[in-house]
Amino acid sequence: MMLLPCPYCGPRDVTEFTYGGDDGTVRPGDPQAVSDARWVSYVYIRDNPRGPHDELWQHSAGCRRWIRVRRDTLTHQVLSSAPAAQPVQP
Amino acid sequence: MKYSIYSLVRNAFSYHENWPRAWRSPEPKSEYDVVIIGGGGHGLATAYYLAKNHGITNVAVLEKGYIGGGNTGRNTTIVRSNYYLDPNAHFYEHSLKLWEGLSADLNYNVMYSPRGVLNLAHSYADLDAYSRRGNAMRLNGIDAEFLTREEVARMVPLLDCSPHARYPIIGGLLQRRGGTARHDAVAWGYARGADARGVDIIQQCEVTGLRRNGNRIEGIDTTRGYVRAKKIGLAVSGHSGHVAGMAGVRLPIETHVLQALVSEPVKPILDTVVTSGAVHFYVSQSDKGELVLGGDLDMYNSYGQRSNLPPVEHAVQSLLALFPCFSRLRMLRTWGGVMDMSMDGSPIIGKTPLDNFYIDCGWCYGGFKATPASGWCFAHTIAHDQPHALNAAYTLDRYGLGRTIDERGGGPYPWVH
Ligand SMILES: Cc1cc2nc3c(=O)[nH]c(=O)nc-3n(C[C@H](O)[C@H](O)[C@H](O)COP(=O)(O)OP(=O)(O)OC[C@H]3O[C@@H](n4cnc5c(N)ncnc54)[C@H](O)[C@@H]3O)c2cc1C
Ligand SMILES: [Zn+2]
C-alpha cells in the first residue's frame, strides 16, 4: 500500500486520503476579464507528466486538511509533502 | 495464407511446424505516407482500415514494446454498445456491428462471444436511470431489455438476489448482443490483415521525439532511427499526454492506472457478464475458466502499469457480496494498465492544432470494445483530413465549445468517469 506523509499526522495509508488532482491549475481572477482560451485551459487542461507531479490530497479520514504532494507518477515515490499553499477550491 | 479447415489439415501432415509467420518484421523505412504511433488494437485497426478502406498502404505502425502489450492485452474484454448519448450510441453500435463480422473479415478468430452484458439495479434511482438508458438505446435501434428481479435471478442463479443481500438486486438492464472477445486475437488479427496489405509493423521501436517545424511534424525520432512521415496518427492510450507533449500539444487527458484480476480456473459456471454501477464492479468467466474481475481506478495519476492492493480488495469484496458462493475461490493473478482518462469520459478522435498530426485517445476504461470503430473512424479522419460522421462529435476542441459528451454528468474530474 502506498503511504503518503501527511505533514500534520505523519505517514498514512493512501486509502485515508481523497485525491484532488493537479496542483498547477490556478483559478484565474475575474472570469469576465480572462480570455476564453485561458478559462478553458483552467477547467480542462492539466499537467499529466510521466514523472514528478505536484498534486493535492485531502487527508479526509484523518486531520481533513489539504496537502500538496510531489510524487513520481511512474514509480509512485513521494518526493515531498507540505501543507497546501492556498485554500483549496476542489 | 488463408486460414481454413483445409490449411489446418494440410499443416497437420507436417506436424504444424511449417505455418508461415502471421506478419513480417521489417526494418523501418526512412519515409512513410502515414505513421501510426502505438501498436495496440486501435493503432493496428487504423492501419488495417487505412489500407482496406482507403487504399493507403505506405504505412508503418511503431510500437515501443510488442503489439498488444499495452491495454489491449491487459483489458477484461467486455464488448457492448449500451450508451445513452447519441454520439456514443451510434459510434459504439457501429463498433458492435463490426465485431459481429470481424472474425470473417479478418480471417482470424477474435472469439467474439455475445453472452450478454447485464447491469444490476440496486435502487429505484438505478431502475429509473436504466429504463431511461434502455429506452434511449431502443430509440437508437440498439437492443436493450429490462429485467425484473425474478428474471435476473433466473438468468444468473448464483447471484444473491435475496432481500437481505448486502446490495439488494431489484432489476437489471441487459444487452444480449454485448459480451466478450479475445483481446490478443484482436491485435494479432488486425496486424496480420494490415501486414498482408503492405503495412510495416515495427515492434521494439519507441517514439522518443517529434520534430516540429511550425505547424507540422516533419519526422519522428525513435529508438530504431529517424522516420519521416507525411501524416502522423497517435494511438498510445495512457501515454497520449506524454507523447503529444513531445510536439508541444497539451491534451485534456489524465493518466490513471486501472487493474483487473483473475481467479483460478473453474468449470463453466457464469455464462454472462455481470456489472454493478453502484458497487463499481464487474465479473465474467473467461473461456479458460477463470473469473475475470475488475472495478475502480486507483483514483490518482499514475503511469505505473502494475497492481496495488486497495482496488483488489474492493473487487474481491464486491464479488463476494454479489456472489457469496465464490468465497473459497483463490485469486491467481492481478495486473494494471494505464488509461487515458478524458475530461468528459468520452473519446477524442480527430485533428489537432498541428496540420499533419491526428489523435485517437481518451478511451478511459472502455476502449477495447471501440477498437474496430475507432480504427475505422481514425483511418477515415487521417485519409480525408476530416472526420467520419461517426466521430464528428469527438473533436479535441469540443471542451472549449461547451459540447462535452458526458455520459455520467461527472464534470472535468477524469478519475470519476
Ligand atoms: C484492467 C483493464 C480493464 C479494461 N477492461 C475493458 C473492458 O472490459 N472493455 C473495454 O472496452 N475496455 C476495457 N479497458 C480499456 C481498453 O483496454 C483500452 O481503452 C484500449 O485497449 C485502448 O486501446 P489502444 O490500442 O488505444 O491502447 P494500447 O493497447 O494500450 O496500445 C497503445 C500502445 O502504444 C504503445 N506506446 C506507448 N508509448 C509509445 C511510444 N512512445 N512509442 C511507441 N509506442 C508507444 C504502447 O506500448 C501500447 O502498446 C480496460 C483496460 C484495463 C487496463
Ligand atoms: Zn493528516
Coordinates of C-alpha atoms and ligand atoms in Angstrom, one line a residue:
Chain A
M1 CA 0.0 0.0 0.0
M2 CA 1.2 3.5 -0.9
L3 CA 2.0 5.7 2.2
L4 CA 1.5 9.4 2.0
P5 CA 3.4 11.5 4.5
C6 CA 0.8 14.0 5.9
P7 CA 2.7 17.0 7.2
Y8 CA 0.4 17.1 10.2
C9 CA -0.1 13.4 11.0
G10 CA 2.9 11.6 9.6
P11 CA 2.8 8.6 7.1
R12 CA -0.6 7.2 6.5
D13 CA -2.2 4.7 4.1
V14 CA -3.3 6.2 0.8
T15 CA -6.9 4.9 1.5
E16 CA -7.2 7.6 4.2
F17 CA -6.8 10.3 1.5
T18 CA -9.0 11.8 -1.2
Y19 CA -7.3 12.8 -4.4
G20 CA -7.6 16.5 -5.5
G21 CA -5.6 16.3 -8.8
D22 CA -3.0 18.6 -10.4
D23 CA -2.0 21.5 -8.2
G24 CA -0.9 23.6 -11.2
T25 CA -4.5 24.8 -12.0
V26 CA -4.8 28.2 -10.5
R27 CA -8.2 29.8 -10.9
P28 CA -7.9 33.0 -13.0
G29 CA -9.0 36.1 -11.1
D30 CA -12.0 37.8 -12.8
P31 CA -13.9 35.4 -15.1
Q32 CA -15.1 38.4 -17.2
A33 CA -11.6 39.6 -17.7
V34 CA -9.9 36.4 -18.8
S35 CA -9.9 35.1 -22.4
D36 CA -11.9 32.0 -23.3
A37 CA -8.8 30.1 -24.1
R38 CA -7.3 30.8 -20.6
W39 CA -10.6 29.7 -19.0
V40 CA -10.9 26.5 -21.0
S41 CA -7.3 25.7 -20.1
Y42 CA -8.0 26.3 -16.4
V43 CA -11.1 24.0 -16.5
Y44 CA -9.9 21.2 -18.8
I45 CA -6.1 21.1 -19.2
R46 CA -3.9 19.6 -16.5
D47 CA -0.3 18.6 -16.2
N48 CA -0.1 14.9 -16.9
P49 CA 3.6 14.2 -16.6
R50 CA 5.2 10.7 -16.6
G51 CA 7.4 11.6 -13.6
P52 CA 7.3 14.1 -10.8
H53 CA 3.8 15.6 -10.4
D54 CA 2.6 18.3 -8.0
E55 CA -0.8 17.2 -6.7
L56 CA -3.4 17.9 -4.0
W57 CA -4.7 15.4 -1.5
Q58 CA -7.1 15.8 1.4
H59 CA -6.4 13.7 4.5
S60 CA -10.2 13.1 4.6
A61 CA -10.1 10.2 7.1
G62 CA -7.5 11.9 9.3
C63 CA -6.9 15.6 10.0
R64 CA -9.1 16.6 7.0
R65 CA -6.5 19.2 5.8
W66 CA -5.5 19.6 2.2
I67 CA -1.8 18.9 1.4
R68 CA 0.4 19.3 -1.5
V69 CA 2.4 16.3 -2.5
R70 CA 5.2 15.9 -5.1
R71 CA 5.1 12.3 -6.3
D72 CA 6.6 10.4 -9.2
T73 CA 3.7 9.1 -11.3
L74 CA 5.8 6.3 -12.7
T75 CA 7.4 4.9 -9.6
H76 CA 4.9 6.3 -7.1
Q77 CA 7.8 7.5 -4.9
V78 CA 6.8 10.6 -2.8
L79 CA 9.4 13.3 -3.2
S80 CA 7.9 15.9 -0.8
S81 CA 4.8 16.9 1.1
A82 CA 3.7 20.2 2.6
P83 CA 0.6 22.0 3.7
A84 CA -1.4 23.3 0.7
A85 CA -0.2 26.8 -0.2
Q86 CA -3.6 28.4 -0.5
P87 CA -7.2 27.5 0.4
V88 CA -8.3 24.7 -2.0
Q89 CA -11.4 25.0 -4.1
P90 CA -12.0 21.5 -5.3
Chain B
M1 CA -2.1 -17.7 -46.3
K2 CA -5.9 -18.0 -45.7
Y3 CA -6.7 -19.9 -42.5
S4 CA -9.3 -22.6 -43.2
I5 CA -10.1 -26.2 -42.4
Y6 CA -8.0 -27.2 -45.5
S7 CA -4.9 -25.3 -44.3
L8 CA -5.4 -26.8 -40.9
V9 CA -5.5 -30.3 -42.4
R10 CA -2.6 -29.6 -44.7
N11 CA -0.4 -28.4 -41.8
A12 CA -1.4 -31.3 -39.7
F13 CA 0.6 -33.5 -42.1
S14 CA 3.8 -31.5 -41.3
Y15 CA 3.0 -31.6 -37.5
H16 CA 2.2 -27.8 -37.6
E17 CA 5.8 -27.0 -38.0
N18 CA 5.5 -25.1 -41.3
W19 CA 2.9 -22.5 -40.6
P20 CA 4.1 -19.2 -42.1
R21 CA 4.6 -16.2 -39.8
A22 CA 1.4 -14.2 -39.4
W23 CA 3.2 -10.8 -40.1
R24 CA 6.7 -9.7 -41.2
S25 CA 9.2 -8.0 -39.0
P26 CA 10.6 -5.3 -41.4
E27 CA 13.3 -2.7 -40.8
P28 CA 11.8 0.8 -40.7
K29 CA 11.9 2.7 -44.0
S30 CA 13.1 6.3 -44.0
E31 CA 9.7 7.7 -45.0
Y32 CA 6.0 6.8 -45.0
D33 CA 2.8 8.4 -46.1
V34 CA 1.3 7.6 -42.7
V35 CA 2.9 6.6 -39.4
I36 CA 0.7 5.4 -36.6
I37 CA 2.4 5.6 -33.2
G38 CA 1.2 2.8 -30.9
G39 CA 0.7 -0.9 -31.8
G40 CA -2.4 -1.6 -29.7
G41 CA -5.7 -2.6 -31.2
H42 CA -6.6 0.9 -32.1
G43 CA -3.3 1.6 -34.0
L44 CA -3.4 -1.7 -35.8
A45 CA -7.1 -1.4 -36.7
T46 CA -6.3 2.1 -38.0
A47 CA -3.5 0.8 -40.3
Y48 CA -5.8 -2.1 -41.4
Y49 CA -8.6 0.2 -42.4
L50 CA -6.3 2.8 -44.0
A51 CA -5.2 0.0 -46.3
K52 CA -8.5 -1.7 -46.8
N53 CA -11.0 1.2 -46.9
H54 CA -8.8 3.9 -48.3
G55 CA -6.0 2.2 -50.3
I56 CA -3.2 3.8 -48.3
T57 CA -0.6 1.2 -47.8
N58 CA 2.7 3.0 -47.4
V59 CA 2.1 2.9 -43.6
A60 CA 4.1 2.0 -40.5
V61 CA 2.9 1.2 -37.0
L62 CA 5.5 2.0 -34.5
E63 CA 5.2 0.0 -31.2
K64 CA 7.6 0.5 -28.3
G65 CA 7.2 -3.0 -26.9
Y66 CA 5.3 -5.8 -28.6
I67 CA 1.9 -5.4 -30.3
G68 CA -1.0 -5.7 -27.9
G69 CA 1.3 -5.5 -24.9
G70 CA -0.5 -2.3 -23.6
N71 CA -4.1 -2.1 -22.6
T72 CA -5.2 -4.3 -25.5
G73 CA -3.6 -7.3 -23.8
R74 CA -4.5 -6.1 -20.3
N75 CA -8.2 -5.4 -20.5
T76 CA -11.1 -7.5 -19.4
T77 CA -12.5 -7.8 -23.0
I78 CA -16.1 -6.6 -22.4
V79 CA -17.8 -5.5 -25.6
R80 CA -21.1 -3.6 -25.6
S81 CA -22.9 -0.5 -27.0
N82 CA -25.3 0.4 -24.1
Y83 CA -24.8 4.1 -24.2
Y84 CA -27.3 6.9 -23.6
L85 CA -26.0 9.9 -25.5
D86 CA -26.4 9.8 -29.3
P87 CA -22.8 10.3 -30.4
N88 CA -21.7 7.4 -28.2
A89 CA -24.7 5.2 -29.1
H90 CA -24.0 5.5 -32.8
F91 CA -20.3 5.1 -32.6
Y92 CA -20.3 2.1 -30.2
E93 CA -23.1 0.4 -32.1
H94 CA -21.1 0.7 -35.3
S95 CA -18.3 -0.9 -33.4
L96 CA -20.5 -3.8 -32.2
K97 CA -21.7 -4.4 -35.8
L98 CA -18.1 -4.6 -36.9
W99 CA -17.4 -7.1 -34.0
E100 CA -20.2 -9.3 -35.3
G101 CA -18.4 -9.7 -38.6
L102 CA -14.8 -9.3 -37.5
S103 CA -13.6 -12.9 -37.5
A104 CA -14.8 -13.4 -41.0
D105 CA -13.5 -10.1 -42.2
L106 CA -10.0 -10.7 -40.8
N107 CA -10.0 -14.4 -41.4
Y108 CA -8.9 -14.6 -37.8
N109 CA -11.0 -15.9 -34.9
V110 CA -11.4 -13.0 -32.5
M111 CA -13.7 -15.2 -30.4
Y112 CA -16.4 -12.6 -30.1
S113 CA -19.0 -14.1 -27.8
P114 CA -22.3 -12.4 -27.4
R115 CA -23.0 -13.7 -24.0
G116 CA -24.9 -10.6 -22.8
V117 CA -23.9 -7.8 -20.5
L118 CA -26.2 -7.3 -17.5
N119 CA -26.2 -4.1 -15.4
L120 CA -27.7 -4.8 -12.0
A121 CA -30.1 -2.3 -10.5
H122 CA -29.9 -1.9 -6.7
S123 CA -32.1 1.1 -6.1
Y124 CA -35.1 2.9 -7.5
A125 CA -32.8 5.5 -8.9
D126 CA -30.9 2.8 -10.7
L127 CA -34.2 1.5 -12.1
D128 CA -35.1 5.0 -13.4
A129 CA -31.7 5.5 -14.9
Y130 CA -31.7 2.1 -16.6
S131 CA -35.1 2.4 -18.1
R132 CA -34.1 5.8 -19.4
R133 CA -30.9 4.5 -20.9
G134 CA -32.6 1.3 -22.2
N135 CA -35.3 3.4 -23.9
A136 CA -32.8 5.7 -25.5
M137 CA -30.9 2.7 -26.8
R138 CA -34.0 1.2 -28.3
L139 CA -34.9 4.5 -29.9
N140 CA -31.4 4.4 -31.5
G141 CA -32.1 0.8 -32.8
I142 CA -29.9 -0.9 -30.2
D143 CA -31.1 -4.0 -28.3
A144 CA -31.9 -3.5 -24.7
E145 CA -34.1 -5.5 -22.3
F146 CA -35.3 -4.5 -18.9
L147 CA -35.3 -7.4 -16.4
T148 CA -37.2 -7.8 -13.2
R149 CA -35.6 -9.2 -10.0
E150 CA -37.1 -12.6 -10.8
E151 CA -35.7 -12.6 -14.3
V152 CA -32.3 -11.6 -13.1
A153 CA -32.4 -14.4 -10.5
R154 CA -33.4 -16.9 -13.2
M155 CA -30.7 -15.8 -15.6
V156 CA -27.9 -15.7 -13.1
P157 CA -28.9 -18.1 -10.3
L158 CA -25.6 -17.7 -8.4
L159 CA -26.3 -14.0 -7.6
D160 CA -27.6 -13.3 -4.1
C161 CA -31.0 -11.9 -5.0
S162 CA -32.4 -12.3 -1.5
P163 CA -33.9 -9.2 0.2
H164 CA -31.2 -9.4 2.8
A165 CA -28.3 -9.2 0.4
R166 CA -25.6 -6.6 1.1
Y167 CA -26.5 -5.0 -2.2
P168 CA -30.2 -5.9 -2.8
I169 CA -30.9 -6.6 -6.5
I170 CA -34.2 -5.2 -7.8
G171 CA -33.8 -5.5 -11.6
G172 CA -31.4 -5.1 -14.4
L173 CA -30.7 -3.8 -17.9
L174 CA -29.5 -6.5 -20.4
Q175 CA -27.8 -6.1 -23.8
R176 CA -27.8 -9.6 -25.2
R177 CA -25.5 -8.7 -28.2
G178 CA -22.9 -7.5 -25.7
G179 CA -20.3 -10.0 -24.5
T180 CA -16.6 -10.6 -24.7
A181 CA -13.9 -11.2 -27.3
R182 CA -10.3 -12.5 -27.2
H183 CA -8.0 -9.4 -26.6
D184 CA -4.8 -10.7 -28.1
A185 CA -6.6 -12.1 -31.2
V186 CA -7.9 -8.6 -32.0
A187 CA -4.3 -7.2 -32.1
W188 CA -3.0 -10.2 -34.0
G189 CA -5.8 -10.4 -36.5
Y190 CA -5.6 -6.7 -37.4
A191 CA -1.8 -6.9 -37.5
R192 CA -1.9 -9.8 -39.9
G193 CA -4.6 -8.2 -42.1
A194 CA -2.6 -4.9 -42.2
D195 CA 0.7 -6.6 -42.9
A196 CA -0.9 -8.6 -45.8
R197 CA -1.9 -5.3 -47.4
G198 CA 1.7 -3.9 -47.1
V199 CA 1.7 -2.1 -43.7
D200 CA 5.0 -2.3 -41.8
I201 CA 4.6 -3.3 -38.2
I202 CA 7.7 -2.3 -36.3
Q203 CA 8.0 -3.5 -32.8
Q204 CA 10.6 -2.6 -30.1
C205 CA 10.5 0.9 -31.6
E206 CA 9.8 3.6 -29.1
V207 CA 9.0 7.1 -30.2
T208 CA 11.3 9.4 -28.3
G209 CA 10.7 12.7 -30.1
L210 CA 8.5 14.5 -32.6
R211 CA 10.4 17.1 -34.7
R212 CA 8.1 20.1 -35.1
N213 CA 8.6 22.7 -37.7
G214 CA 6.0 25.5 -37.4
N215 CA 2.6 23.9 -37.6
R216 CA 3.8 20.5 -38.9
I217 CA 5.6 17.5 -37.6
E218 CA 8.4 16.6 -40.0
G219 CA 9.7 13.4 -38.6
I220 CA 9.8 11.1 -35.7
D221 CA 12.8 10.1 -33.5
T222 CA 12.7 6.5 -32.5
T223 CA 14.9 4.0 -30.8
R224 CA 15.3 2.5 -34.3
G225 CA 16.2 5.7 -36.1
Y226 CA 14.6 8.8 -37.6
V227 CA 11.5 8.3 -39.7
R228 CA 9.8 10.9 -41.8
A229 CA 6.0 10.9 -42.3
K230 CA 3.5 13.0 -44.3
K231 CA 0.9 12.3 -41.7
I232 CA 1.1 11.0 -38.1
G233 CA -1.6 9.4 -36.1
L234 CA -1.2 9.0 -32.3
A235 CA -2.9 5.9 -30.7
V236 CA -1.0 5.3 -27.5
S237 CA -3.9 5.3 -25.0
G238 CA -2.4 6.1 -21.5
H239 CA 0.7 7.6 -23.0
S240 CA -1.2 10.1 -25.1
G241 CA -0.3 13.1 -23.0
H242 CA 3.3 12.1 -22.7
V243 CA 3.8 11.6 -26.5
A244 CA 1.7 14.5 -27.6
G245 CA 3.7 16.6 -25.2
M246 CA 6.8 15.8 -27.4
A247 CA 5.1 18.0 -30.1
G248 CA 4.1 20.7 -27.5
V249 CA 0.4 19.7 -27.7
R250 CA -1.4 19.6 -24.4
L251 CA -4.4 17.3 -24.1
P252 CA -7.5 17.3 -21.8
I253 CA -6.3 13.9 -20.6
E254 CA -5.1 12.5 -17.3
T255 CA -3.4 9.1 -17.0
H256 CA -4.6 6.7 -14.3
V257 CA -4.0 3.1 -13.5
L258 CA -6.8 0.5 -13.8
Q259 CA -6.4 -3.0 -12.5
A260 CA -8.0 -6.4 -13.0
L261 CA -7.6 -9.8 -11.6
V262 CA -8.5 -13.4 -12.3
S263 CA -9.3 -16.4 -10.1
E264 CA -8.0 -19.9 -10.5
P265 CA -9.9 -21.6 -13.4
V266 CA -13.1 -23.5 -12.6
K267 CA -15.7 -25.3 -14.7
P268 CA -18.2 -23.2 -16.6
I269 CA -20.3 -21.5 -14.0
L270 CA -21.1 -17.9 -15.2
D271 CA -22.3 -17.5 -18.8
T272 CA -22.8 -13.8 -19.0
V273 CA -21.1 -10.5 -18.0
V274 CA -22.5 -9.1 -14.7
T275 CA -21.8 -5.5 -13.8
S276 CA -22.9 -3.2 -11.0
G277 CA -22.6 0.5 -11.4
A278 CA -23.5 1.2 -7.8
V279 CA -20.8 -1.1 -6.4
H280 CA -18.3 -0.3 -9.3
F281 CA -17.6 -3.9 -10.1
Y282 CA -17.9 -6.4 -12.9
V283 CA -17.2 -10.1 -13.5
S284 CA -17.3 -12.6 -16.3
Q285 CA -15.8 -16.0 -16.8
S286 CA -13.1 -16.5 -19.4
D287 CA -13.0 -19.4 -21.9
K288 CA -10.2 -20.8 -19.8
G289 CA -12.5 -20.9 -16.8
E290 CA -11.0 -18.0 -14.7
L291 CA -13.3 -15.5 -13.2
V292 CA -12.2 -12.1 -14.6
L293 CA -13.0 -9.2 -12.2
G294 CA -12.4 -5.5 -12.2
G295 CA -13.6 -2.3 -10.6
D296 CA -12.3 1.1 -9.8
L297 CA -9.4 3.1 -10.8
D298 CA -6.8 3.8 -8.2
M299 CA -8.0 7.4 -8.3
Y300 CA -4.7 9.2 -8.7
N301 CA -2.5 10.0 -11.7
S302 CA -0.2 7.1 -12.5
Y303 CA 1.9 5.7 -15.4
G304 CA 2.8 2.6 -13.3
Q305 CA 1.4 -0.4 -15.1
R306 CA 1.1 -2.5 -12.1
S307 CA -1.4 -3.6 -9.5
N308 CA -1.9 -2.3 -5.9
L309 CA -3.9 -3.9 -3.1
P310 CA -6.7 -1.5 -2.2
P311 CA -8.6 -1.9 -5.5
V312 CA -8.0 -5.6 -5.4
E313 CA -9.6 -5.8 -2.0
H314 CA -12.6 -3.7 -3.3
A315 CA -13.1 -6.0 -6.3
V316 CA -13.0 -9.2 -4.1
Q317 CA -15.3 -7.7 -1.5
S318 CA -17.8 -6.8 -4.3
L319 CA -17.6 -10.2 -5.8
L320 CA -18.4 -11.9 -2.5
A321 CA -21.2 -9.5 -1.7
L322 CA -22.9 -10.3 -5.0
F323 CA -21.9 -14.0 -5.3
P324 CA -21.3 -15.4 -1.8
C325 CA -20.8 -18.8 -3.4
F326 CA -17.3 -17.8 -4.7
S327 CA -15.9 -17.3 -1.2
R328 CA -13.4 -20.3 -1.5
L329 CA -12.0 -19.4 -4.9
R330 CA -8.4 -18.4 -4.9
M331 CA -7.1 -15.4 -6.9
L332 CA -4.4 -16.2 -9.4
R333 CA -3.1 -13.0 -11.0
T334 CA -3.5 -9.2 -10.8
W335 CA -2.2 -6.6 -13.2
G336 CA -2.7 -3.0 -14.2
G337 CA -2.8 -0.8 -17.3
V338 CA -2.6 2.9 -17.7
M339 CA -5.7 4.7 -19.0
D340 CA -6.2 7.9 -21.0
M341 CA -9.0 9.4 -18.9
S342 CA -10.6 12.3 -20.7
M343 CA -12.4 15.3 -19.1
D344 CA -15.9 14.1 -20.1
G345 CA -15.4 10.4 -20.2
S346 CA -15.7 10.2 -24.0
P347 CA -13.0 9.7 -26.6
I348 CA -11.2 12.2 -28.9
I349 CA -10.7 11.1 -32.5
G350 CA -9.7 13.9 -34.7
K351 CA -7.4 16.7 -35.8
T352 CA -5.1 18.6 -33.6
P353 CA -3.9 22.2 -33.9
L354 CA -1.0 20.8 -36.0
D355 CA -1.7 20.3 -39.7
N356 CA -0.5 16.7 -40.1
F357 CA -0.9 15.3 -36.6
Y358 CA -4.1 13.4 -35.6
I359 CA -5.1 11.9 -32.3
D360 CA -7.1 8.9 -31.1
C361 CA -7.3 8.9 -27.3
G362 CA -9.5 9.5 -24.2
W363 CA -10.6 5.8 -24.2
C364 CA -10.9 5.7 -20.4
Y365 CA -11.6 2.2 -19.4
G366 CA -13.9 1.3 -22.3
G367 CA -11.7 1.4 -25.3
F368 CA -11.4 -2.3 -26.1
K369 CA -15.0 -2.5 -27.4
A370 CA -14.3 0.6 -29.5
T371 CA -11.3 -0.9 -31.3
P372 CA -13.0 -1.7 -34.7
A373 CA -14.9 1.6 -34.9
S374 CA -12.0 3.6 -33.6
G375 CA -9.7 2.2 -36.3
W376 CA -12.5 2.7 -38.9
C377 CA -13.1 6.4 -38.0
F378 CA -9.4 7.3 -37.3
A379 CA -8.4 5.9 -40.7
H380 CA -11.1 7.9 -42.4
T381 CA -10.1 11.1 -40.5
I382 CA -6.4 10.7 -41.5
A383 CA -7.2 9.7 -45.1
H384 CA -9.6 12.6 -45.8
D385 CA -8.3 15.1 -43.3
Q386 CA -11.7 15.4 -41.8
P387 CA -13.8 13.2 -39.5
H388 CA -16.3 10.5 -40.4
A389 CA -19.9 11.3 -39.4
L390 CA -19.5 8.8 -36.6
N391 CA -16.6 10.6 -34.9
A392 CA -17.6 14.2 -35.9
A393 CA -18.6 14.9 -32.3
Y394 CA -15.4 13.5 -30.8
T395 CA -13.3 16.6 -31.5
L396 CA -10.5 18.0 -29.4
D397 CA -12.0 21.5 -29.4
R398 CA -15.4 20.4 -28.0
Y399 CA -14.3 21.2 -24.5
G400 CA -13.8 24.8 -25.3
L401 CA -17.0 25.0 -27.3
G402 CA -19.2 23.6 -24.5
R403 CA -20.0 20.4 -26.4
T404 CA -18.7 17.9 -24.0
I405 CA -20.2 14.3 -24.2
D406 CA -20.5 13.5 -20.5
E407 CA -22.5 10.2 -20.1
R408 CA -22.1 10.3 -16.4
G409 CA -22.5 14.0 -15.8
G410 CA -19.3 13.9 -13.8
G411 CA -17.7 17.1 -15.0
P412 CA -14.0 17.6 -15.6
Y413 CA -12.8 15.2 -12.9
P414 CA -11.4 12.5 -15.1
W415 CA -10.9 9.9 -12.4
V416 CA -14.6 9.7 -11.7
H417 CA -15.8 8.8 -15.2
Ligands
LIG1 C1 -7.6 -3.6 -16.4 C2 -8.3 -3.1 -17.6 C3 -9.6 -3.5 -18.0 C4 -10.2 -3.0 -19.1 N1 -11.4 -3.5 -19.4 C5 -12.1 -3.1 -20.6 C6 -13.3 -3.8 -21.0 O1 -13.7 -4.7 -20.3 N2 -13.9 -3.3 -22.1 C7 -13.3 -2.3 -22.8 O2 -13.9 -1.9 -23.8 N3 -12.2 -1.7 -22.5 C8 -11.5 -2.1 -21.4 N4 -10.3 -1.5 -21.0 C9 -9.8 -0.3 -21.8 C10 -9.1 -0.8 -23.0 O3 -8.1 -1.8 -22.7 C11 -8.4 0.4 -23.7 O4 -9.2 1.5 -23.7 C12 -7.9 0.0 -25.1 O5 -7.2 -1.2 -25.1 C13 -7.1 1.1 -25.7 O6 -6.5 0.6 -26.9 P1 -5.3 1.1 -27.6 O7 -5.0 0.4 -28.8 O8 -5.6 2.6 -27.8 O9 -4.2 1.1 -26.4 P2 -3.0 0.1 -26.1 O10 -3.3 -1.3 -26.3 O11 -2.5 0.5 -24.7 O12 -1.9 0.5 -27.2 C14 -1.1 1.6 -27.1 C15 0.3 1.2 -27.5 O13 1.1 2.3 -27.6 C16 2.4 1.9 -27.2 N5 3.2 3.1 -26.9 C17 3.1 3.9 -25.8 N6 4.0 4.9 -25.9 C18 4.7 4.7 -27.0 C19 5.8 5.4 -27.7 N7 6.4 6.4 -27.1 N8 6.3 4.9 -28.8 C20 5.7 3.8 -29.4 N9 4.7 3.1 -28.9 C21 4.2 3.6 -27.7 C22 2.2 1.0 -26.0 O14 3.3 0.2 -25.8 C23 0.9 0.3 -26.4 O15 1.2 -1.0 -27.0 C24 -9.6 -2.0 -19.9 C25 -8.3 -1.5 -19.5 C26 -7.7 -2.1 -18.4 C27 -6.3 -1.6 -18.1
ZN2 ZN -3.3 14.5 8.3

